[in-house]
GROMACS .gro file of C-alpha atoms in nm:
model
  504
    1MET     CA    1   1.073  -0.415   3.460
    2LEU     CA    2   0.760  -0.447   3.247
    3LYS     CA    3   0.960  -0.558   2.947
    4GLU     CA    4   1.123  -0.836   3.147
    5LYS     CA    5   0.783  -0.954   3.272
    6PHE     CA    6   0.637  -0.962   2.921
    7THR     CA    7   0.948  -1.142   2.796
    8ALA     CA    8   0.902  -1.409   3.063
    9ILE     CA    9   0.537  -1.455   2.962
   10ALA     CA   10   0.641  -1.478   2.597
   11GLU     CA   11   0.859  -1.781   2.677
   12LYS     CA   12   0.558  -1.990   2.783
   13PRO     CA   13   0.478  -2.269   2.529
   14ALA     CA   14   0.121  -2.153   2.459
   15VAL     CA   15   0.234  -1.796   2.394
   16GLN     CA   16   0.516  -1.923   2.173
   17LYS     CA   17   0.266  -2.111   1.955
   18ILE     CA   18   0.054  -1.800   1.911
   19LEU     CA   19   0.361  -1.593   1.828
   20GLY     CA   20   0.469  -1.858   1.579
   21PHE     CA   21   0.133  -1.829   1.405
   22PHE     CA   22   0.157  -1.450   1.381
   23ASP     CA   23   0.512  -1.465   1.247
   24GLY     CA   24   0.444  -1.753   1.007
   25PRO     CA   25   0.319  -1.773   0.648
   26VAL     CA   26  -0.040  -1.873   0.727
   27TYR     CA   27  -0.135  -1.558   0.919
   28PRO     CA   28  -0.156  -1.323   0.614
   29ALA     CA   29  -0.385  -1.569   0.433
   30VAL     CA   30  -0.609  -1.614   0.739
   31TYR     CA   31  -0.628  -1.238   0.790
   32ALA     CA   32  -0.725  -1.188   0.424
   33ALA     CA   33  -0.999  -1.451   0.460
   34LEU     CA   34  -1.134  -1.281   0.773
   35ALA     CA   35  -1.133  -0.946   0.594
   36LEU     CA   36  -1.334  -1.097   0.309
   37ILE     CA   37  -1.591  -1.249   0.545
   38THR     CA   38  -1.612  -0.919   0.731
   39SER     CA   39  -1.667  -0.719   0.412
   40VAL     CA   40  -1.949  -0.948   0.299
   41PHE     CA   41  -2.138  -0.975   0.629
   42GLY     CA   42  -2.070  -0.630   0.779
   43LEU     CA   43  -1.865  -0.751   1.076
   44GLU     CA   44  -1.628  -0.453   1.089
   45LEU     CA   45  -1.640  -0.394   1.462
   46PRO     CA   46  -1.544  -0.749   1.571
   47PHE     CA   47  -1.279  -0.753   1.297
   48PHE     CA   48  -1.127  -0.425   1.412
   49VAL     CA   49  -1.135  -0.536   1.776
   50LEU     CA   50  -0.958  -0.863   1.690
   51THR     CA   51  -0.702  -0.668   1.489
   52ALA     CA   52  -0.636  -0.435   1.783
   53LEU     CA   53  -0.590  -0.733   2.016
   54ALA     CA   54  -0.350  -0.896   1.768
   55VAL     CA   55  -0.146  -0.574   1.741
   56LEU     CA   56  -0.138  -0.546   2.120
   57PHE     CA   57  -0.027  -0.908   2.159
   58VAL     CA   58   0.253  -0.873   1.904
   59CYS     CA   59   0.377  -0.545   2.052
   60LEU     CA   60   0.385  -0.689   2.403
   61PHE     CA   61   0.534  -1.033   2.341
   62ALA     CA   62   0.682  -1.078   1.992
   63ASP     CA   63   1.054  -1.063   1.926
   64ASP     CA   64   0.982  -0.928   1.577
   65VAL     CA   65   0.698  -0.701   1.465
   66ARG     CA   66   0.690  -0.782   1.093
   67SER     CA   67   0.344  -0.940   1.131
   68LEU     CA   68   0.207  -0.588   1.193
   69PHE     CA   69   0.257  -0.526   0.822
   70VAL     CA   70  -0.046  -0.749   0.759
   71PRO     CA   71  -0.309  -0.517   0.916
   72VAL     CA   72  -0.125  -0.215   0.773
   73VAL     CA   73  -0.207  -0.346   0.425
   74MET     CA   74  -0.540  -0.522   0.477
   75MET     CA   75  -0.722  -0.388   0.782
   76THR     CA   76  -0.930  -0.125   0.603
   77MET     CA   77  -1.023  -0.376   0.332
   78GLY     CA   78  -1.252  -0.540   0.584
   79ARG     CA   79  -1.507  -0.259   0.549
   80SER     CA   80  -1.835  -0.387   0.408
   81TRP     CA   81  -2.072  -0.276   0.134
   82LYS     CA   82  -2.366  -0.243   0.371
   83HIS     CA   83  -2.170   0.011   0.578
   84ALA     CA   84  -2.010   0.204   0.290
   85SER     CA   85  -2.047   0.579   0.325
   86PHE     CA   86  -2.041   0.660  -0.048
   87ALA     CA   87  -2.292   0.607  -0.328
   88PRO     CA   88  -2.493   0.400  -0.388
   89TYR     CA   89  -2.499   0.276  -0.027
   90ARG     CA   90  -2.453   0.597   0.174
   91SER     CA   91  -2.465   0.430   0.514
   92ASP     CA   92  -2.441   0.637   0.833
   93PHE     CA   93  -2.272   0.346   1.013
   94LEU     CA   94  -1.948   0.531   1.085
   95SER     CA   95  -2.132   0.825   1.239
   96ARG     CA   96  -2.324   0.620   1.494
   97PRO     CA   97  -2.216   0.696   1.855
   98TYR     CA   98  -2.146   0.336   1.955
   99VAL     CA   99  -1.939   0.279   1.640
  100ILE     CA  100  -1.738   0.594   1.704
  101ALA     CA  101  -1.681   0.483   2.064
  102VAL     CA  102  -1.557   0.138   1.958
  103LEU     CA  103  -1.329   0.285   1.690
  104CYS     CA  104  -1.185   0.532   1.941
  105VAL     CA  105  -1.108   0.249   2.184
  106VAL     CA  106  -0.955   0.042   1.901
  107GLY     CA  107  -0.745   0.339   1.791
  108ALA     CA  108  -0.632   0.407   2.148
  109VAL     CA  109  -0.529   0.044   2.203
  110VAL     CA  110  -0.336   0.027   1.875
  111GLY     CA  111  -0.170   0.365   1.933
  112ALA     CA  112  -0.071   0.278   2.290
  113ALA     CA  113   0.067  -0.061   2.182
  114LEU     CA  114   0.279   0.093   1.907
  115LEU     CA  115   0.409   0.368   2.135
  116TRP     CA  116   0.494   0.118   2.407
  117ARG     CA  117   0.685  -0.097   2.161
  118LEU     CA  118   0.863   0.207   2.020
  119ILE     CA  119   0.963   0.353   2.354
  120ALA     CA  120   0.986   0.069   2.606
  121TRP     CA  121   1.107  -0.213   2.383
  122ARG     CA  122   1.366  -0.047   2.168
  123GLY     CA  123   1.534  -0.233   1.890
  124GLU     CA  124   1.895  -0.216   1.783
  125HIS     CA  125   1.836   0.090   1.565
  126ASN     CA  126   1.715   0.442   1.632
  127PHE     CA  127   1.592   0.667   1.353
  128PHE     CA  128   1.683   0.980   1.546
  129LYS     CA  129   2.041   0.868   1.615
  130ASP     CA  130   2.140   0.626   1.340
  131LYS     CA  131   2.204   0.694   0.975
  132SER     CA  132   1.894   0.685   0.757
  133ALA     CA  133   1.865   0.729   0.382
  134TYR     CA  134   1.552   0.941   0.420
  135LYS     CA  135   1.603   1.125   0.748
  136TRP     CA  136   1.650   1.479   0.617
  137GLY     CA  137   1.387   1.439   0.348
  138ILE     CA  138   1.142   1.319   0.611
  139ALA     CA  139   1.225   1.619   0.828
  140ALA     CA  140   1.178   1.859   0.534
  141VAL     CA  141   0.844   1.717   0.416
  142SER     CA  142   0.715   1.693   0.774
  143ALA     CA  143   0.797   2.059   0.833
  144ALA     CA  144   0.623   2.152   0.505
  145PHE     CA  145   0.312   1.959   0.606
  146LEU     CA  146   0.298   2.128   0.946
  147LEU     CA  147   0.347   2.472   0.790
  148ASN     CA  148   0.082   2.422   0.523
  149GLY     CA  149  -0.112   2.747   0.478
  150ALA     CA  150   0.102   2.936   0.730
  151PHE     CA  151   0.037   3.313   0.717
  152PHE     CA  152  -0.246   3.265   0.465
  153SER     CA  153  -0.560   3.456   0.559
  154GLY     CA  154  -0.776   3.146   0.514
  155TRP     CA  155  -0.569   2.925   0.744
  156VAL     CA  156  -0.777   2.719   0.989
  157LEU     CA  157  -0.690   2.481   1.270
  158SER     CA  158  -0.792   2.188   1.049
  159ASP     CA  159  -0.492   2.266   0.828
  160LEU     CA  160  -0.259   2.197   1.119
  161LEU     CA  161  -0.451   1.884   1.220
  162LEU     CA  162  -0.437   1.747   0.866
  163GLY     CA  163  -0.068   1.832   0.852
  164LEU     CA  164  -0.011   1.628   1.167
  165LEU     CA  165  -0.214   1.340   1.024
  166TYR     CA  166  -0.013   1.339   0.701
  167VAL     CA  167   0.319   1.348   0.888
  168ALA     CA  168   0.207   1.041   1.085
  169ALA     CA  169   0.073   0.862   0.777
  170PHE     CA  170   0.368   0.940   0.548
  171PHE     CA  171   0.649   0.868   0.791
  172GLY     CA  172   0.512   0.731   1.120
  173LEU     CA  173   0.538   0.364   1.025
  174TYR     CA  174   0.875   0.423   0.856
  175ILE     CA  175   1.013   0.544   1.188
  176PHE     CA  176   0.830   0.276   1.389
  177PHE     CA  177   0.958  -0.014   1.180
  178PHE     CA  178   1.304   0.144   1.146
  179ASN     CA  179   1.332   0.129   1.525
  180THR     CA  180   1.155  -0.199   1.595
  181LEU     CA  181   1.178  -0.428   1.291
  182ARG     CA  182   1.419  -0.717   1.318
  183ARG     CA  183   1.652  -0.698   1.020
  184ARG     CA  184   1.663  -1.053   0.888
  185GLU     CA  185   1.661  -1.242   0.562
  186GLY     CA  186   1.330  -1.304   0.391
  187LEU     CA  187   1.174  -0.968   0.473
  188GLY     CA  188   1.110  -0.891   0.106
  189MET     CA  189   0.954  -1.235   0.051
  190TYR     CA  190   0.728  -1.187   0.352
  191ALA     CA  191   0.613  -0.846   0.226
  192ALA     CA  192   0.546  -0.994  -0.118
  193TRP     CA  193   0.329  -1.268   0.030
  194VAL     CA  194   0.128  -1.011   0.226
  195LEU     CA  195   0.063  -0.810  -0.090
  196PHE     CA  196  -0.022  -1.128  -0.282
  197TRP     CA  197  -0.289  -1.226  -0.030
  198ALA     CA  198  -0.418  -0.868  -0.036
  199LEU     CA  199  -0.454  -0.900  -0.414
  200CYS     CA  200  -0.644  -1.227  -0.367
  201LEU     CA  201  -0.873  -1.048  -0.121
  202ILE     CA  202  -0.943  -0.767  -0.369
  203LEU     CA  203  -1.007  -1.015  -0.650
  204ALA     CA  204  -1.257  -1.201  -0.431
  205GLN     CA  205  -1.431  -0.873  -0.345
  206LEU     CA  206  -1.449  -0.782  -0.714
  207ALA     CA  207  -1.605  -1.121  -0.782
  208TRP     CA  208  -1.868  -1.044  -0.518
  209ILE     CA  209  -1.932  -0.703  -0.676
  210PHE     CA  210  -2.012  -0.862  -1.009
  211ALA     CA  211  -2.196  -1.161  -0.866
  212ALA     CA  212  -2.406  -0.999  -0.595
  213GLU     CA  213  -2.386  -0.620  -0.616
  214GLY     CA  214  -2.518  -0.574  -0.969
  215ALA     CA  215  -2.209  -0.422  -1.128
  216VAL     CA  216  -2.320  -0.520  -1.480
  217ARG     CA  217  -2.626  -0.350  -1.626
  218ASP     CA  218  -2.757  -0.371  -1.981
  219GLY     CA  219  -2.449  -0.566  -2.085
  220ALA     CA  220  -2.200  -0.302  -1.965
  221ILE     CA  221  -2.004  -0.254  -1.643
  222ASP     CA  222  -2.170   0.014  -1.430
  223LYS     CA  223  -1.880   0.216  -1.284
  224ASP     CA  224  -2.106   0.356  -1.012
  225ARG     CA  225  -2.161   0.001  -0.882
  226VAL     CA  226  -1.793  -0.096  -0.881
  227VAL     CA  227  -1.765  -0.009  -0.514
  228THR     CA  228  -1.630  -0.186  -0.207
  229GLY     CA  229  -1.679  -0.081   0.153
  230TRP     CA  230  -1.337   0.082   0.146
  231GLY     CA  231  -1.337   0.261  -0.188
  232VAL     CA  232  -1.477   0.327  -0.533
  233GLY     CA  233  -1.343   0.183  -0.858
  234ASN     CA  234  -1.050   0.424  -0.881
  235HIS     CA  235  -0.934   0.324  -0.533
  236ILE     CA  236  -0.972  -0.047  -0.605
  237GLY     CA  237  -0.782  -0.028  -0.934
  238ALA     CA  238  -0.502   0.179  -0.782
  239ARG     CA  239  -0.460  -0.066  -0.493
  240ILE     CA  240  -0.427  -0.357  -0.737
  241ALA     CA  241  -0.171  -0.168  -0.945
  242ILE     CA  242   0.030  -0.080  -0.634
  243PHE     CA  243   0.040  -0.442  -0.513
  244LEU     CA  244   0.103  -0.590  -0.859
  245PRO     CA  245   0.488  -0.598  -0.835
  246ALA     CA  246   0.457  -0.863  -0.562
  247CYS     CA  247   0.348  -1.123  -0.820
  248PHE     CA  248   0.652  -1.063  -1.036
  249TYR     CA  249   0.889  -1.067  -0.741
  250LEU     CA  250   0.742  -1.401  -0.633
  251SER     CA  251   0.778  -1.528  -0.990
  252MET     CA  252   1.152  -1.462  -0.961
  253LYS     CA  253   1.206  -1.603  -0.614
  254SER     CA  254   0.963  -1.895  -0.582
  255ARG     CA  255   1.007  -2.249  -0.704
  256ARG     CA  256   0.683  -2.236  -0.902
  257GLY     CA  257   0.732  -1.882  -1.018
  258TRP     CA  258   0.531  -1.930  -1.335
  259VAL     CA  259   0.212  -1.953  -1.126
  260PHE     CA  260   0.267  -1.607  -0.983
  261TYR     CA  261   0.362  -1.467  -1.321
  262VAL     CA  262   0.026  -1.578  -1.460
  263CYS     CA  263  -0.144  -1.439  -1.151
  264GLY     CA  264   0.014  -1.101  -1.226
  265PHE     CA  265  -0.168  -1.088  -1.560
  266VAL     CA  266  -0.493  -1.204  -1.400
  267PHE     CA  267  -0.471  -0.928  -1.140
  268PHE     CA  268  -0.396  -0.672  -1.409
  269GLY     CA  269  -0.708  -0.791  -1.591
  270SER     CA  270  -0.905  -0.721  -1.275
  271ILE     CA  271  -0.788  -0.358  -1.290
  272LEU     CA  272  -0.977  -0.324  -1.619
  273LEU     CA  273  -1.295  -0.436  -1.443
  274THR     CA  274  -1.269  -0.135  -1.209
  275LEU     CA  275  -1.287   0.101  -1.511
  276SER     CA  276  -1.013   0.314  -1.353
  277ARG     CA  277  -0.823   0.474  -1.641
  278THR     CA  278  -0.536   0.592  -1.420
  279ALA     CA  279  -0.489   0.249  -1.262
  280ALA     CA  280  -0.514   0.079  -1.603
  281LEU     CA  281  -0.253   0.315  -1.749
  282ILE     CA  282  -0.004   0.295  -1.462
  283GLY     CA  283  -0.066  -0.074  -1.401
  284GLY     CA  284  -0.026  -0.143  -1.773
  285VAL     CA  285   0.308   0.037  -1.786
  286ALA     CA  286   0.424  -0.153  -1.477
  287LEU     CA  287   0.308  -0.482  -1.630
  288VAL     CA  288   0.499  -0.422  -1.954
  289VAL     CA  289   0.816  -0.311  -1.774
  290MET     CA  290   0.814  -0.614  -1.546
  291ALA     CA  291   0.729  -0.851  -1.831
  292VAL     CA  292   1.019  -0.722  -2.042
  293TYR     CA  293   1.257  -0.730  -1.746
  294LEU     CA  294   1.169  -1.089  -1.655
  295SER     CA  295   1.206  -1.191  -2.019
  296VAL     CA  296   1.568  -1.078  -2.002
  297VAL     CA  297   1.689  -1.153  -1.650
  298LYS     CA  298   1.782  -1.513  -1.581
  299THR     CA  299   1.524  -1.691  -1.366
  300PRO     CA  300   1.411  -2.055  -1.343
  301CYS     CA  301   1.096  -1.975  -1.544
  302ARG     CA  302   1.240  -1.735  -1.803
  303LYS     CA  303   1.158  -1.965  -2.094
  304PHE     CA  304   0.798  -1.994  -1.978
  305ILE     CA  305   0.777  -1.616  -1.937
  306ARG     CA  306   0.895  -1.552  -2.292
  307ILE     CA  307   0.648  -1.800  -2.440
  308PHE     CA  308   0.366  -1.672  -2.221
  309ASN     CA  309   0.432  -1.309  -2.319
  310ILE     CA  310   0.419  -1.392  -2.690
  311ALA     CA  311   0.104  -1.600  -2.640
  312CYS     CA  312  -0.063  -1.317  -2.446
  313VAL     CA  313   0.011  -1.059  -2.715
  314ALA     CA  314  -0.122  -1.292  -2.987
  315ALA     CA  315  -0.430  -1.388  -2.786
  316ALA     CA  316  -0.506  -1.025  -2.702
  317ALA     CA  317  -0.484  -0.926  -3.070
  318VAL     CA  318  -0.713  -1.208  -3.181
  319PHE     CA  319  -0.960  -1.149  -2.897
  320ALA     CA  320  -0.975  -0.776  -2.972
  321ALA     CA  321  -1.042  -0.842  -3.341
  322VAL     CA  322  -1.305  -1.110  -3.291
  323PHE     CA  323  -1.492  -0.961  -2.994
  324ARG     CA  324  -1.440  -0.591  -3.060
  325ALA     CA  325  -1.810  -0.506  -3.042
  326LYS     CA  326  -1.857  -0.693  -2.715
  327ILE     CA  327  -1.548  -0.531  -2.562
  328GLU     CA  328  -1.678  -0.185  -2.654
  329GLU     CA  329  -2.011  -0.274  -2.495
  330VAL     CA  330  -1.873  -0.414  -2.169
  331PHE     CA  331  -1.609  -0.143  -2.123
  332ALA     CA  332  -1.828   0.138  -2.257
  333VAL     CA  333  -1.702   0.383  -1.993
  334PHE     CA  334  -1.346   0.354  -2.125
  335PHE     CA  335  -1.452   0.428  -2.481
  336GLU     CA  336  -1.695   0.706  -2.387
  337ARG     CA  337  -1.447   0.897  -2.172
  338GLY     CA  338  -1.139   0.822  -2.378
  339PHE     CA  339  -0.877   1.085  -2.299
  340ASP     CA  340  -1.124   1.326  -2.142
  341ASP     CA  341  -0.956   1.506  -1.852
  342MET     CA  342  -1.273   1.480  -1.636
  343GLY     CA  343  -1.213   1.829  -1.498
  344ARG     CA  344  -0.848   1.775  -1.408
  345PHE     CA  345  -0.722   2.064  -1.622
  346PHE     CA  346  -0.952   2.303  -1.438
  347ILE     CA  347  -0.843   2.158  -1.102
  348TRP     CA  348  -0.474   2.195  -1.190
  349LYS     CA  349  -0.523   2.555  -1.311
  350SER     CA  350  -0.709   2.632  -0.989
  351GLY     CA  351  -0.422   2.480  -0.792
  352ILE     CA  352  -0.171   2.708  -0.964
  353LYS     CA  353  -0.395   3.009  -0.892
  354ASN     CA  354  -0.412   2.909  -0.526
  355PHE     CA  355  -0.034   2.874  -0.519
  356LEU     CA  356   0.004   3.228  -0.654
  357ARG     CA  357  -0.218   3.354  -0.370
  358ALA     CA  358   0.029   3.220  -0.112
  359PRO     CA  359   0.349   3.110  -0.290
  360VAL     CA  360   0.567   3.044   0.016
  361PHE     CA  361   0.360   2.807   0.235
  362GLY     CA  362   0.054   2.764   0.015
  363VAL     CA  363  -0.313   2.808   0.100
  364GLY     CA  364  -0.332   2.496   0.317
  365PHE     CA  365  -0.506   2.164   0.272
  366CYS     CA  366  -0.853   2.291   0.360
  367GLU     CA  367  -0.884   2.585   0.120
  368PRO     CA  368  -1.140   2.502  -0.153
  369ILE     CA  369  -0.998   2.426  -0.497
  370ALA     CA  370  -1.209   2.708  -0.639
  371PRO     CA  371  -1.498   2.918  -0.503
  372GLY     CA  372  -1.817   2.713  -0.510
  373PHE     CA  373  -1.640   2.412  -0.662
  374THR     CA  374  -1.636   2.065  -0.512
  375ILE     CA  375  -1.536   1.728  -0.652
  376GLY     CA  376  -1.775   1.546  -0.423
  377SER     CA  377  -1.551   1.241  -0.395
  378GLY     CA  378  -1.701   1.135  -0.064
  379GLU     CA  379  -1.375   1.098   0.125
  380GLY     CA  380  -1.530   1.199   0.456
  381MET     CA  381  -1.291   1.402   0.669
  382PHE     CA  382  -1.052   1.471   0.382
  383PRO     CA  383  -1.090   1.784   0.169
  384ASP     CA  384  -1.089   1.781  -0.209
  385MET     CA  385  -0.744   1.727  -0.356
  386TYR     CA  386  -0.580   1.848  -0.678
  387HIS     CA  387  -0.532   1.510  -0.853
  388ASN     CA  388  -0.160   1.567  -0.900
  389ILE     CA  389   0.103   1.535  -0.629
  390PHE     CA  390   0.311   1.830  -0.749
  391VAL     CA  391   0.015   2.065  -0.791
  392GLN     CA  392  -0.103   1.945  -0.449
  393MET     CA  393   0.226   2.034  -0.282
  394LEU     CA  394   0.243   2.372  -0.458
  395ALA     CA  395  -0.112   2.475  -0.376
  396SER     CA  396  -0.130   2.338  -0.020
  397CYS     CA  397   0.230   2.386   0.099
  398GLY     CA  398   0.375   2.637  -0.147
  399VAL     CA  399   0.724   2.641  -0.291
  400VAL     CA  400   0.853   2.523   0.049
  401GLY     CA  401   0.641   2.207   0.020
  402LEU     CA  402   0.737   2.138  -0.342
  403ALA     CA  403   1.108   2.185  -0.265
  404ALA     CA  404   1.084   1.955   0.038
  405PHE     CA  405   0.904   1.685  -0.159
  406ALA     CA  406   1.154   1.715  -0.447
  407PHE     CA  407   1.438   1.668  -0.196
  408HIS     CA  408   1.261   1.360  -0.061
  409LEU     CA  409   1.231   1.219  -0.414
  410VAL     CA  410   1.601   1.279  -0.476
  411GLN     CA  411   1.680   1.076  -0.165
  412PHE     CA  412   1.450   0.802  -0.290
  413ALA     CA  413   1.624   0.798  -0.630
  414ARG     CA  414   1.967   0.776  -0.466
  415THR     CA  415   1.849   0.484  -0.252
  416ALA     CA  416   1.688   0.306  -0.547
  417LEU     CA  417   1.993   0.341  -0.773
  418ARG     CA  418   2.271   0.275  -0.525
  419LYS     CA  419   2.521   0.006  -0.617
  420GLY     CA  420   2.451  -0.361  -0.559
  421ILE     CA  421   2.088  -0.353  -0.668
  422THR     CA  422   1.892  -0.669  -0.581
  423ALA     CA  423   1.557  -0.821  -0.676
  424GLU     CA  424   1.425  -0.735  -0.331
  425ARG     CA  425   1.510  -0.369  -0.373
  426LEU     CA  426   1.363  -0.366  -0.724
  427PHE     CA  427   1.040  -0.502  -0.578
  428SER     CA  428   1.020  -0.233  -0.308
  429VAL     CA  429   1.118   0.042  -0.550
  430ALA     CA  430   0.853  -0.075  -0.797
  431VAL     CA  431   0.579  -0.049  -0.532
  432VAL     CA  432   0.686   0.304  -0.437
  433CYS     CA  433   0.713   0.409  -0.802
  434VAL     CA  434   0.363   0.283  -0.882
  435ILE     CA  435   0.223   0.472  -0.582
  436LEU     CA  436   0.394   0.792  -0.698
  437ALA     CA  437   0.290   0.741  -1.060
  438THR     CA  438  -0.079   0.699  -0.973
  439ASN     CA  439  -0.060   1.036  -0.800
  440LEU     CA  440   0.025   1.216  -1.121
  441LEU     CA  441  -0.346   1.189  -1.207
  442ASP     CA  442  -0.508   1.105  -0.874
  443VAL     CA  443  -0.475   1.160  -0.498
  444HIS     CA  444  -0.420   0.815  -0.349
  445LEU     CA  445  -0.103   0.918  -0.166
  446PHE     CA  446  -0.306   1.155   0.050
  447LEU     CA  447  -0.539   0.879   0.166
  448PRO     CA  448  -0.378   0.728   0.479
  449THR     CA  449  -0.475   0.374   0.378
  450VAL     CA  450  -0.229   0.401   0.087
  451THR     CA  451   0.013   0.640   0.255
  452VAL     CA  452   0.100   0.388   0.526
  453VAL     CA  453   0.198   0.135   0.257
  454TYR     CA  454   0.419   0.402   0.100
  455SER     CA  455   0.575   0.464   0.442
  456VAL     CA  456   0.665   0.099   0.497
  457PHE     CA  457   0.799   0.038   0.147
  458LEU     CA  458   1.022   0.344   0.171
  459LEU     CA  459   1.190   0.162   0.456
  460PHE     CA  460   1.204  -0.162   0.261
  461THR     CA  461   1.390   0.013  -0.024
  462GLU     CA  462   1.650   0.108   0.233
  463LEU     CA  463   1.669  -0.227   0.412
  464ALA     CA  464   1.688  -0.440   0.097
  465PRO     CA  465   2.020  -0.628   0.095
  466VAL     CA  466   2.297  -0.523  -0.141
  467SER     CA  467   2.408  -0.773  -0.405
  468GLY     CA  468   2.706  -0.974  -0.286
  469ALA     CA  469   2.671  -0.862   0.075
  470PRO     CA  470   2.505  -1.072   0.346
  471ALA     CA  471   2.186  -0.935   0.495
  472GLU     CA  472   2.218  -0.780   0.837
  473GLY     CA  473   2.224  -1.049   1.098
  474SER     CA  474   2.298  -1.323   0.845
  475ALA     CA  475   2.607  -1.435   1.035
  476ARG     CA  476   2.384  -1.635   1.269
  477PRO     CA  477   2.386  -2.015   1.252
  478GLU     CA  478   2.237  -2.167   0.939
  479ALA     CA  479   1.981  -2.367   1.137
  480GLU     CA  480   1.846  -2.049   1.294
  481LYS     CA  481   1.830  -1.871   0.958
  482GLU     CA  482   1.645  -2.161   0.796
  483ALA     CA  483   1.398  -2.167   1.081
  484GLU     CA  484   1.326  -1.799   1.028
  485ALA     CA  485   1.297  -1.803   0.649
  486PRO     CA  486   0.933  -1.751   0.544
  487VAL     CA  487   0.778  -2.058   0.388
  488PRO     CA  488   0.536  -1.980   0.103
  489PRO     CA  489   0.195  -2.119   0.190
  490VAL     CA  490   0.103  -2.253  -0.152
  491GLY     CA  491   0.362  -2.480  -0.298
  492GLY     CA  492   0.641  -2.223  -0.303
  493ALA     CA  493   0.999  -2.248  -0.189
  494THR     CA  494   1.159  -2.094   0.113
  495ALA     CA  495   1.368  -1.784   0.067
  496GLU     CA  496   1.679  -1.995   0.102
  497GLU     CA  497   1.565  -2.262  -0.146
  498SER     CA  498   1.446  -2.018  -0.412
  499LYS     CA  499   1.721  -1.758  -0.384
  500THR     CA  500   1.864  -1.652  -0.714
  501THR     CA  501   2.172  -1.438  -0.748
  502ASP     CA  502   2.139  -1.084  -0.872
  503ALA     CA  503   2.406  -1.154  -1.130
  504GLU     CA  504   2.151  -1.390  -1.282
   0.00000   0.00000   0.00000
């Protein structure tokens, strides 16, 4: 009965206009702008309340929930410098009673809205009944997370609570969107636009860091000042690297693809400003792979891409030769640390020792890396991690966890390499691969703000259309499909106008 009542309300003209805004191309850009304003002026609470109301509205009235992907990617980026909990700001904002109360209410509203949509307004698909490329891998990894530290003498209740949190973060949104997302053309393009606007948001925040937060001192970038309200330099750089494939996908599918190709190089340059060696390494590899691929595959701007790549290599060589001293001064941290492991070798050895203490289910997430040792990363409720996904699974979840995660990765590889590969699937696979690659040297995958993106893009790798086969639901009338195709907000083409064949 409730669903029918909400459906009737949704048919009212005013509600339809609001729903059209949420489902359209302008909403991600507006949300990014609001997040930027919030981060500068410390307006987190109103921003989070508005986000919760938007999620509630979409879950109650919208025919499709793809607009929820926007806050999944950008909501936490609205956190401000003045309320950052880590150095040099060290604000106690998040521990204030009224802030905790508001966040609890926001969390309750969002959780209730998602559960209502999942249970009361079921889509055409059901993760628990239908075929899924990742179902058994999800079950295996979830069980490993819940059993972390089982039978170890140091097991604490927090191990179970963290296991539950990681199950929800890793796979909760995969299951939610599997059951509720409307499978239609243009989903990959919509996701790419969301990531593009998120990149623009990060670039604007970096500009503020250097303009107003004093990130340059004595002619060099001060890594300790490269901080946003939602993360330090390593987090910022990793997020840029993870979102970077969106630019290259848009360069393939948009009418003015060359603009987005150039943007990809600009965003990669911003990674260097974060002084994150891991992000620079992984982002650099991704940049080269995508640049080579787009130099070969036939696209409307392939000629431009080839010329631009050659020009970039030549310009970089000349710039490095002429301004070598200045580069070494500005990026002093890179040259001082070089290939220094920054304690990672010790952390990995400690992880192996912890694994040997409890080889079956591990020592749990909350067991210290080593007696009296702490990284001091300032991640709040999250314990220190091992800076490598495989060492993490071995130490925290034992051989059971490593085997489960390996099985999950095999399922991912099978999905990524299945026949009929398309540009949309390549885009989704690239995002997942960059996330996984950054976790060979860092722990971003165990921070829920990144994990939820991983969860959604796992689903996108599965939903991406197969080459030569129509997307699910594409048998509907052409007029309806054209009306639904996402229209790029800045001079781009619709999915239908810019579509290129995978044979090309």
